[in-house]
């Protein structure tokens, strides 16, 4: 398949009229053809209007038909074969194994949502029959979920497949019956076009309205703000910087009709090294930590950017082992010059900070990220909020506490996070129990004796958390729970069988239903 540099608006390839950008090969340090021109206001408007027009037809499809559409997208992505894998590698400098693994995850999550639709519980059908004899009489009441409407999705830079054009936000929005207008990320525009064309092909094969999916090309804050402000758009999915997420939240709130923004922004994912575990296996923990910190050049939302432990010889053993594992680490290409620049700035700030000591600093290079490890006291951390700022890349800060009470005090001071990790042995149970209520308030996923990178895509996963890890900690952006972001309930009171949606009728196709409050399988 040839990459043309076009946007895909309602199934048609359209050339933007604004400024042109080329993809960047971070490993080779050179631009890649073709040029992608930025779409203009009229083109954004057209994509949004077509999405609006497609909404009623798309959401009225049976669960089986929408599931077949998601499966077809997955098949079309696989059909792209090595052309896709090689383009991702060229645009991101990610190794083949990672790209192939991420493609598997992308296809897997589309199929997971297809299975969710076939299983049917997402409809959340509730039936409460009329009670005419009651005083006052109760009407016939029935409820189900429907999609919110067209969703603007902002592709993430750091997962060019699994959180980009056909990634988690797109899959969950389409599963909910919501058309998607996608702003591609300039870090991988060729990848975006290939995957966008696969979705367009799936739309054609399944005979759906063309406005179900559009891909917008180009760069510029204005473009994103216009998209979020468009009256046809009813929700937003975003993964990226805190600044970007906040700007989109502000734009969504300033609309005449405000809409929800599901932004995943910044998280430093604290790792708690509890005393017994540290005493028993400081060196093993250091090896696992170093692996997690440097995975994907640290460009992971769940990267362990903060380590919390009690000061003493066992923590010294951990920092010595972690430092020696990290200091020899090579500088590797980062996804974009912007991300590399942010990383370099963050590392320099910590290296020059009066209250921070550098433990390991592998030789850095322009456009690249090399591992870095720092340490600060709990009192410095508690008094300086800037030490909590995310450094997106392979850098982490160890915070040395006096005792378990201070560890808990630091936990209390943390901002909202995607994850918190407990490295613990049996003797640490009491300390873990003391931390748990604090962590439950602070994070979306608590894990024991593992590392936070590596997110399973399944029904119990929570990839979310309180602000600023996300803009709305009530949901997840990974796993089947992500569909709930784009749904809302509608109640039907005393509607005749002919008027009711099929799934709510007396002999309807609902597989799971809550009859008089009791959950049953039909
Ligand atoms: P980004 O700068 O937030 O950009 C993400 C998307 O949002 C792009 O499409 C961008 O498009 C748009 N955008 C950004 N700021 C905007 C604004 N003020 N108004 C409207 N649209 C806006 O993220 P990035 O390019 O992926 O990486 C930059 C930094 O984000 C990284 O260095 C890292 O700190 C952070 N990041 C964090 C995570 C995480 O999971 N925690 C993931 C990725 C990145 P335009 O630039 O075209 O406007």
Coordinates of C-alpha atoms and ligand atoms in Angstrom, one line a residue:
X1 CA 0.0 0.0 0.0
X2 CA 1.4 3.4 -1.0
X3 CA 1.5 6.2 1.6
X4 CA 0.2 9.4 -0.1
X5 CA 0.3 11.9 2.8
X6 CA -3.5 12.4 2.6
X7 CA -6.1 12.8 5.3
X8 CA -9.0 10.3 5.1
X9 CA -12.2 12.1 5.4
X10 CA -15.4 10.1 5.2
X11 CA -13.6 7.3 3.2
X12 CA -12.0 9.7 0.7
X13 CA -8.3 10.6 0.5
X14 CA -8.1 14.4 0.9
X15 CA -5.0 16.6 0.8
X16 CA -4.7 19.2 3.6
X17 CA -4.2 22.8 2.5
X18 CA -2.1 23.9 5.4
X19 CA 1.6 23.6 6.4
X20 CA 3.4 20.4 5.4
X21 CA 5.3 18.0 7.7
X22 CA 7.3 14.9 6.9
X23 CA 7.8 11.9 9.2
X24 CA 11.1 11.8 11.1
X25 CA 13.3 8.8 11.3
X26 CA 14.8 9.2 14.8
X27 CA 17.4 6.5 14.3
X28 CA 18.7 7.8 11.0
X29 CA 18.1 11.5 12.0
X30 CA 16.4 12.3 8.7
X31 CA 13.0 13.1 7.3
X32 CA 10.9 10.5 5.4
X33 CA 8.7 11.2 2.4
X34 CA 5.9 12.0 1.7
X35 CA 4.8 15.3 3.0
X36 CA 1.6 15.4 5.1
X37 CA -0.3 18.7 4.8
X38 CA -2.3 20.0 7.7
X39 CA -6.1 19.9 7.2
X40 CA -8.0 23.2 7.2
X41 CA -11.0 24.3 9.2
X42 CA -13.4 23.2 6.4
X43 CA -11.9 19.8 6.3
X44 CA -12.2 19.3 10.0
X45 CA -15.8 20.5 9.9
X46 CA -16.6 18.1 7.1
X47 CA -15.1 15.1 9.1
X48 CA -17.2 16.1 12.1
X49 CA -20.4 16.6 10.2
X50 CA -20.0 13.2 8.4
X51 CA -19.4 11.5 11.8
X52 CA -22.6 13.1 13.1
X53 CA -24.5 11.9 10.0
X54 CA -23.2 8.4 10.5
X55 CA -24.0 8.2 14.2
X56 CA -27.6 7.0 14.1
X57 CA -27.0 4.3 11.5
X58 CA -23.8 3.1 13.2
X59 CA -25.3 2.9 16.7
X60 CA -28.4 1.1 15.4
X61 CA -26.3 -1.8 14.1
X62 CA -26.7 -5.1 16.0
X63 CA -24.0 -6.1 18.4
X64 CA -23.0 -8.9 16.0
X65 CA -22.6 -6.5 13.1
X66 CA -20.5 -4.0 15.1
X67 CA -18.4 -6.9 16.4
X68 CA -17.8 -8.1 12.8
X69 CA -16.7 -4.5 11.9
X70 CA -14.0 -4.5 14.7
X71 CA -12.9 -8.0 13.7
X72 CA -12.6 -6.8 10.1
X73 CA -10.4 -3.8 11.2
X74 CA -8.1 -6.3 13.0
X75 CA -7.9 -8.5 9.8
X76 CA -7.2 -5.5 7.6
X77 CA -4.4 -4.3 9.9
X78 CA -2.8 -7.8 9.7
X79 CA -3.2 -7.7 5.9
X80 CA -0.9 -4.7 5.8
X81 CA 1.9 -7.2 6.7
X82 CA 5.5 -6.1 6.9
X83 CA 4.9 -2.8 5.2
X84 CA 3.3 -1.6 8.4
X85 CA 5.9 -3.1 10.7
X86 CA 8.7 -1.5 8.7
X87 CA 7.1 1.9 8.6
X88 CA 6.5 1.9 12.3
X89 CA 10.2 0.9 12.9
X90 CA 11.3 3.7 10.6
X91 CA 9.1 6.4 12.2
X92 CA 9.8 5.4 15.9
X93 CA 13.1 3.6 16.1
X94 CA 11.3 0.9 18.1
X95 CA 12.7 -2.6 17.5
X96 CA 10.8 -5.2 15.4
X97 CA 9.9 -7.4 18.3
X98 CA 8.2 -4.5 20.1
X99 CA 6.4 -3.4 17.0
X100 CA 5.1 -6.9 16.2
X101 CA 4.1 -7.3 19.9
X102 CA 2.3 -4.0 19.8
X103 CA 0.5 -5.0 16.6
X104 CA -0.7 -8.2 18.3
X105 CA -2.0 -6.1 21.3
X106 CA -3.8 -3.7 18.9
X107 CA -5.5 -6.5 17.0
X108 CA -6.2 -8.4 20.3
X109 CA -7.9 -5.4 21.8
X110 CA -10.2 -4.9 18.8
X111 CA -11.1 -8.6 19.0
X112 CA -11.7 -8.3 22.8
X113 CA -14.2 -5.5 22.2
X114 CA -15.8 -7.5 19.5
X115 CA -16.3 -10.4 22.0
X116 CA -17.7 -7.9 24.6
X117 CA -20.3 -6.8 22.0
X118 CA -21.2 -10.4 21.3
X119 CA -21.5 -11.2 24.9
X120 CA -23.9 -8.3 25.3
X121 CA -23.5 -7.2 29.0
X122 CA -22.3 -3.7 27.9
X123 CA -26.0 -2.8 27.1
X124 CA -26.6 -3.0 30.9
X125 CA -30.3 -3.8 30.2
X126 CA -32.6 -3.1 33.2
X127 CA -36.3 -3.9 33.4
X128 CA -38.8 -2.9 36.1
X129 CA -42.3 -4.0 35.1
X130 CA -45.4 -1.8 35.6
X131 CA -47.1 -2.1 38.9
X132 CA -50.6 -0.6 38.2
X133 CA -52.0 -1.9 41.5
X134 CA -49.4 -0.1 43.6
X135 CA -50.1 3.4 45.1
X136 CA -49.0 5.4 43.3
X137 CA -48.9 3.0 40.3
X138 CA -45.4 2.3 38.9
X139 CA -45.0 2.7 35.1
X140 CA -43.1 0.2 32.9
X141 CA -39.4 1.2 33.1
X142 CA -36.6 -0.1 31.0
X143 CA -33.0 1.1 30.6
X144 CA -30.1 0.5 28.3
X145 CA -26.8 2.2 27.3
X146 CA -26.3 4.1 24.1
X147 CA -23.2 5.8 22.6
X148 CA -22.5 9.4 23.3
X149 CA -22.0 10.5 19.7
X150 CA -18.9 11.2 17.6
X151 CA -15.6 11.0 19.6
X152 CA -12.5 13.0 18.8
X153 CA -9.5 10.8 19.5
X154 CA -5.9 12.2 19.8
X155 CA -3.4 9.5 18.9
X156 CA -0.5 9.0 21.4
X157 CA 3.1 9.3 20.3
X158 CA 4.4 6.5 22.5
X159 CA 2.2 3.6 21.3
X160 CA 2.2 4.0 17.5
X161 CA -0.3 1.2 17.1
X162 CA -1.9 0.2 20.4
X163 CA -2.7 3.9 21.4
X164 CA -2.9 5.4 18.0
X165 CA -5.2 5.3 15.0
X166 CA -6.8 1.9 15.8
X167 CA -5.8 1.9 19.4
X168 CA -7.6 1.5 22.7
X169 CA -9.6 4.8 22.5
X170 CA -10.7 4.2 18.9
X171 CA -11.6 0.5 19.6
X172 CA -13.7 1.4 22.7
X173 CA -15.4 4.4 21.0
X174 CA -16.4 2.3 17.9
X175 CA -17.5 -0.6 20.2
X176 CA -19.8 1.9 22.0
X177 CA -21.3 2.8 18.6
X178 CA -19.5 6.2 18.3
X179 CA -18.0 7.4 15.1
X180 CA -14.4 8.5 15.5
X181 CA -12.6 11.6 14.1
X182 CA -9.0 11.0 14.8
X183 CA -6.1 13.5 15.0
X184 CA -3.0 11.5 14.0
X185 CA 0.2 12.1 15.9
X186 CA 3.0 13.8 13.9
X187 CA 5.5 11.3 15.4
X188 CA 4.2 8.5 13.0
X189 CA 2.1 9.9 10.2
X190 CA 2.8 7.1 7.7
X191 CA 1.9 4.5 10.2
X192 CA -1.3 6.4 10.9
X193 CA -2.2 6.6 7.2
X194 CA -1.6 2.8 6.7
X195 CA -3.8 1.9 9.7
X196 CA -6.4 4.6 8.7
X197 CA -6.7 3.1 5.3
X198 CA -7.2 -0.4 6.9
X199 CA -10.1 1.1 8.9
X200 CA -11.6 2.8 5.8
X201 CA -11.4 -0.6 4.0
X202 CA -13.2 -2.3 6.9
X203 CA -15.9 0.4 6.7
X204 CA -16.4 -0.4 3.0
X205 CA -16.4 -4.2 3.5
X206 CA -19.0 -3.9 6.3
X207 CA -21.1 -1.5 4.2
X208 CA -21.1 1.2 6.9
X209 CA -21.6 5.0 6.4
X210 CA -18.3 6.5 5.4
X211 CA -18.4 9.1 8.2
X212 CA -17.9 6.3 10.9
X213 CA -14.1 7.1 10.7
X214 CA -12.0 10.0 9.6
X215 CA -8.2 10.6 10.0
X216 CA -7.0 14.1 10.1
X217 CA -3.4 14.9 9.2
X218 CA -1.0 17.7 10.2
X219 CA 0.1 19.6 13.3
X220 CA -1.0 22.6 15.3
X221 CA -2.7 23.3 18.6
X222 CA -5.5 25.2 16.7
X223 CA -6.4 22.0 14.8
X224 CA -7.0 20.1 18.1
X225 CA -8.9 22.9 19.7
X226 CA -11.2 23.3 16.7
X227 CA -11.9 19.5 16.7
X228 CA -12.7 19.5 20.4
X229 CA -14.9 22.6 20.0
X230 CA -16.9 21.3 17.1
X231 CA -20.6 20.9 18.1
X232 CA -20.8 17.4 16.5
X233 CA -18.1 16.0 18.8
X234 CA -19.5 14.6 22.0
X235 CA -16.4 13.2 23.9
X236 CA -12.6 13.2 23.6
X237 CA -10.0 10.6 24.1
X238 CA -6.4 11.7 24.6
X239 CA -3.0 10.4 25.7
X240 CA 0.0 12.8 26.0
X241 CA 1.3 15.7 28.0
X242 CA -0.3 17.3 31.0
X243 CA -0.2 20.7 29.2
X244 CA -2.0 19.2 26.1
X245 CA -4.6 17.4 28.2
X246 CA -5.3 20.5 30.2
X247 CA -5.7 22.6 27.1
X248 CA -8.2 20.2 25.6
X249 CA -10.1 20.0 28.9
X250 CA -10.3 23.8 29.0
X251 CA -11.6 23.9 25.4
X252 CA -14.2 21.2 26.1
X253 CA -15.4 23.0 29.2
X254 CA -15.6 26.4 27.4
X255 CA -18.0 25.1 24.7
X256 CA -21.6 26.2 24.8
X257 CA -22.3 22.5 25.4
X258 CA -19.4 21.1 27.4
X259 CA -18.3 17.5 26.8
X260 CA -16.2 15.0 28.7
X261 CA -12.5 14.7 28.0
X262 CA -10.8 11.4 28.9
X263 CA -7.2 12.5 29.0
X264 CA -4.3 10.3 30.2
X265 CA -1.5 12.7 31.1
X266 CA 1.3 12.3 33.5
X267 CA 2.2 9.6 36.1
X268 CA 5.5 8.8 37.9
X269 CA 4.3 5.4 39.1
X270 CA 5.8 5.1 42.6
X271 CA 7.5 1.8 43.5
X272 CA 7.7 1.1 47.3
X273 CA 10.6 -1.1 48.4
X274 CA 9.4 -2.5 51.7
X275 CA 12.1 -3.3 54.3
X276 CA 12.0 -7.2 54.4
X277 CA 12.0 -7.5 50.6
X278 CA 14.9 -5.0 50.4
X279 CA 16.9 -6.9 53.0
X280 CA 16.2 -10.3 51.3
X281 CA 16.7 -9.4 47.6
X282 CA 17.9 -5.8 47.0
X283 CA 20.0 -6.8 44.0
X284 CA 17.3 -8.8 42.3
X285 CA 14.8 -6.0 42.8
X286 CA 17.4 -3.6 41.3
X287 CA 17.8 -5.8 38.2
X288 CA 14.0 -5.9 37.7
X289 CA 13.6 -2.2 38.3
X290 CA 16.4 -1.3 35.8
X291 CA 14.7 -3.5 33.1
X292 CA 11.3 -1.8 33.7
X293 CA 12.8 1.7 33.8
X294 CA 14.6 1.3 30.4
X295 CA 11.9 -0.6 28.6
X296 CA 11.0 1.2 25.3
X297 CA 13.6 3.9 26.3
X298 CA 11.4 4.7 29.3
X299 CA 8.6 6.1 27.0
X300 CA 5.9 4.3 28.9
X301 CA 2.9 5.8 30.8
X302 CA 3.7 3.3 33.5
X303 CA 7.4 3.9 33.7
X304 CA 8.7 3.7 37.3
X305 CA 9.8 7.3 37.8
X306 CA 9.8 7.2 41.6
X307 CA 11.2 4.8 44.1
X308 CA 10.3 5.0 47.8
X309 CA 12.2 3.1 50.5
X310 CA 13.7 3.4 54.0
X311 CA 17.2 4.8 54.1
X312 CA 19.9 2.4 55.3
X313 CA 22.4 -0.3 54.1
X314 CA 19.7 -2.3 52.3
X315 CA 18.6 0.7 50.2
X316 CA 22.3 1.4 49.6
X317 CA 22.6 -2.1 48.2
X318 CA 19.6 -1.4 45.9
X319 CA 20.9 1.9 44.6
X320 CA 24.4 0.5 44.1
X321 CA 23.1 -2.4 42.0
X322 CA 20.6 -0.3 40.1
X323 CA 23.2 2.3 39.4
X324 CA 25.7 -0.2 38.0
X325 CA 23.0 -1.7 35.8
X326 CA 21.9 1.7 34.5
X327 CA 25.2 3.7 34.2
X328 CA 26.5 1.6 31.3
X329 CA 23.2 1.9 29.4
X330 CA 23.4 3.1 25.9
X331 CA 21.7 6.4 24.8
X332 CA 18.8 5.2 22.5
X333 CA 16.8 7.2 20.0
X334 CA 13.6 8.6 21.4
X335 CA 10.3 8.9 19.5
X336 CA 10.5 12.6 18.6
X337 CA 13.1 15.4 19.0
X338 CA 10.5 17.1 21.3
X339 CA 10.3 14.2 23.6
X340 CA 14.1 13.9 23.7
X341 CA 14.4 17.6 24.4
X342 CA 11.9 17.4 27.3
X343 CA 13.8 14.4 28.7
X344 CA 17.2 16.1 28.5
X345 CA 15.7 19.2 30.3
X346 CA 14.2 17.1 33.1
X347 CA 17.4 15.1 33.6
X348 CA 19.5 18.3 33.7
X349 CA 17.2 19.9 36.2
X350 CA 17.5 17.0 38.6
X351 CA 21.3 16.7 38.1
X352 CA 21.7 20.4 39.0
X353 CA 19.2 20.4 41.8
X354 CA 20.8 21.4 45.1
X355 CA 18.8 18.8 47.1
X356 CA 19.2 15.9 44.6
X357 CA 22.2 13.6 44.3
X358 CA 23.0 11.9 41.0
X359 CA 23.5 8.2 41.5
X360 CA 23.8 7.1 37.8
X361 CA 23.9 9.2 34.7
X362 CA 24.8 7.3 31.5
X363 CA 26.3 9.5 28.7
X364 CA 23.4 11.4 27.1
X365 CA 23.3 12.3 23.4
X366 CA 21.1 14.7 21.4
X367 CA 17.8 13.2 20.3
X368 CA 18.4 10.2 22.5
X369 CA 17.6 9.1 26.0
X370 CA 20.1 7.3 28.4
X371 CA 19.3 6.0 31.9
X372 CA 19.6 8.3 34.9
X373 CA 19.0 7.6 38.6
X374 CA 18.8 10.2 41.4
X375 CA 18.2 10.3 45.1
X376 CA 16.6 12.9 47.5
X377 CA 15.5 12.8 51.1
X378 CA 11.9 12.5 52.0
X379 CA 11.9 16.0 53.6
X380 CA 13.1 17.5 50.3
X381 CA 10.5 15.6 48.3
X382 CA 7.8 16.7 50.7
X383 CA 8.7 20.3 50.6
X384 CA 9.3 20.7 46.8
X385 CA 6.4 19.8 44.5
X386 CA 8.6 20.1 41.4
X387 CA 10.3 16.8 42.4
X388 CA 7.1 15.0 41.5
X389 CA 7.1 16.2 37.9
X390 CA 7.1 13.5 35.2
X391 CA 10.4 13.1 33.3
X392 CA 9.2 11.1 30.3
X393 CA 12.0 8.7 29.6
X394 CA 14.4 6.3 31.5
X395 CA 15.0 8.5 34.6
X396 CA 13.9 7.8 38.2
X397 CA 14.2 9.5 41.6
X398 CA 14.8 7.5 44.8
X399 CA 13.2 9.1 47.9
X400 CA 14.9 7.9 51.1
X401 CA 12.6 7.9 54.1
X402 CA 13.3 7.6 57.8
X403 CA 10.8 4.9 58.6
X404 CA 7.4 3.4 57.5
X405 CA 5.6 6.4 58.9
X406 CA 7.5 8.8 56.7
X407 CA 7.0 6.4 53.7
X408 CA 3.2 6.8 54.3
X409 CA 3.6 10.5 54.7
X410 CA 5.3 10.7 51.2
X411 CA 2.5 8.4 49.8
X412 CA -0.1 10.9 51.2
X413 CA 1.7 13.7 49.4
X414 CA 1.7 12.0 46.0
X415 CA -0.4 13.3 43.1
X416 CA -2.8 10.8 41.4
X417 CA -1.0 8.0 39.6
X418 CA -1.8 5.2 37.1
X419 CA 0.0 2.6 39.3
X420 CA 1.7 2.0 42.6
X421 CA 4.0 -1.0 43.1
X422 CA 4.8 -2.9 46.4
X423 CA 7.9 -4.9 46.4
X424 CA 7.3 -7.0 49.6
X425 CA 8.0 -10.2 51.5
X426 CA 5.9 -11.8 54.2
X427 CA 7.4 -9.7 56.9
X428 CA 6.2 -6.5 55.1
X429 CA 2.6 -7.3 55.4
X430 CA 1.9 -4.8 58.1
X431 CA 3.7 -2.0 56.3
X432 CA 1.8 -2.9 53.1
X433 CA -1.5 -2.9 55.0
X434 CA -0.7 0.6 56.4
X435 CA 0.0 1.9 52.8
X436 CA -2.9 0.3 51.0
X437 CA -5.7 2.7 52.0
X438 CA -3.6 5.6 50.9
X439 CA -2.7 4.0 47.6
X440 CA -6.3 3.1 46.9
X441 CA -7.1 6.8 47.0
X442 CA -4.1 7.7 44.9
X443 CA -3.8 5.2 42.0
X444 CA -5.8 3.1 39.5
X445 CA -3.7 -0.1 39.7
X446 CA -1.9 -1.5 42.7
X447 CA 0.6 -4.3 42.0
X448 CA 2.7 -6.5 44.2
X449 CA 6.1 -8.0 43.4
X450 CA 6.2 -7.0 39.8
X451 CA 6.9 -3.8 37.8
X452 CA 4.4 -1.4 36.5
X453 CA 5.3 -1.5 32.8
X454 CA 3.4 -4.1 30.8
X455 CA -0.3 -3.5 30.8
X456 CA -2.6 -6.5 30.3
X457 CA -5.6 -5.9 28.0
X458 CA -8.5 -7.6 29.7
X459 CA -11.7 -7.0 31.6
X460 CA -10.2 -6.3 35.0
X461 CA -7.5 -3.9 33.9
X462 CA -7.5 -0.3 35.1
X463 CA -5.3 2.1 33.2
X464 CA -6.5 5.2 34.8
X465 CA -6.3 7.0 38.1
X466 CA -6.9 10.4 39.8
X467 CA -5.7 13.7 38.4
X468 CA -3.2 14.3 36.9
X469 CA -2.6 10.7 35.8
X470 CA -6.0 11.2 34.0
X471 CA -8.6 13.9 33.8
X472 CA -11.3 11.5 35.1
X473 CA -10.3 8.7 37.5
X474 CA -13.6 6.9 37.3
X475 CA -12.7 4.9 34.2
X476 CA -9.9 3.1 32.4
X477 CA -8.5 3.6 28.9
X478 CA -7.3 0.0 28.6
X479 CA -9.4 -3.1 28.8
X480 CA -13.1 -3.6 28.2
X481 CA -14.1 -1.1 30.9
X482 CA -12.9 1.6 28.5
X483 CA -16.2 1.4 26.6
X484 CA -18.1 3.0 29.6
X485 CA -16.4 6.3 28.8
X486 CA -18.4 6.7 25.6
X487 CA -21.8 5.4 26.8
X488 CA -24.7 6.9 28.7
X489 CA -27.9 5.4 30.0
X490 CA -31.4 6.1 28.5
X491 CA -34.6 5.1 30.4
X492 CA -37.8 4.3 28.5
X493 CA -41.0 4.8 30.4
X494 CA -44.3 3.2 29.2
X495 CA -43.1 2.9 25.6
X496 CA -45.0 0.3 23.5
X497 CA -43.2 -2.8 22.3
X498 CA -43.1 -1.3 18.8
X499 CA -41.3 1.8 20.0
X500 CA -38.8 0.1 22.3
X501 CA -35.3 -0.7 21.1
X502 CA -35.1 -4.4 20.2
X503 CA -32.8 -5.2 23.1
X504 CA -35.5 -4.0 25.6
X505 CA -38.5 -5.7 24.2
X506 CA -40.2 -8.6 26.0
X507 CA -38.7 -11.2 23.7
X508 CA -35.6 -9.0 22.9
X509 CA -32.1 -10.3 22.3
X510 CA -30.6 -9.0 25.6
X511 CA -28.2 -11.7 26.9
X512 CA -27.8 -10.3 30.3
X513 CA -30.5 -8.3 32.1
X514 CA -31.3 -6.9 35.5
X515 CA -35.0 -7.8 36.1
X516 CA -36.5 -6.1 39.1
X517 CA -32.9 -5.4 40.2
X518 CA -31.8 -9.1 39.9
X519 CA -29.1 -9.9 37.4
X520 CA -29.9 -12.9 35.2
X521 CA -28.7 -14.4 32.0
X522 CA -31.3 -14.7 29.3
Ligands
LIG1 P1 1.6 16.2 23.4 O1 2.5 17.3 23.2 O2 0.6 16.4 24.6 O3 0.8 16.0 22.1 C1 -0.3 15.0 22.0 C2 -1.4 15.5 21.0 O4 -2.0 16.6 21.6 C3 -0.8 16.0 19.7 O5 -1.7 15.6 18.7 C4 -0.7 17.5 19.9 O6 -0.8 18.0 18.6 C5 -1.9 17.8 20.7 N1 -1.7 18.9 21.6 C6 -0.7 19.1 22.5 N2 -0.8 20.3 23.1 C7 -2.0 20.8 22.7 C8 -2.7 22.1 22.9 N3 -2.2 22.9 23.8 N4 -3.8 22.3 22.3 C9 -4.3 21.4 21.4 N5 -3.7 20.3 21.1 C10 -2.6 20.0 21.7 O7 2.3 14.8 23.7 P2 3.5 14.2 22.9 O8 3.8 14.9 21.6 O9 3.2 12.8 22.7 O10 4.8 14.2 23.8 C11 5.2 15.4 24.5 C12 5.3 15.1 26.0 O11 4.1 14.5 26.5 C13 6.4 14.1 26.4 O12 7.7 14.6 26.5 C14 5.9 13.6 27.7 O13 6.3 14.4 28.7 C15 4.4 13.6 27.5 N6 3.8 12.3 27.3 C16 3.3 11.6 28.3 C17 2.7 10.4 28.1 C18 2.1 9.6 29.2 O14 1.5 8.6 29.0 N7 2.3 10.0 30.4 C19 2.6 9.9 26.8 C20 3.1 10.6 25.7 C21 3.7 11.8 26.0 P3 -0.1 19.3 18.1 O15 1.3 19.3 18.7 O16 -0.2 19.2 16.6 O17 -0.9 20.5 18.6

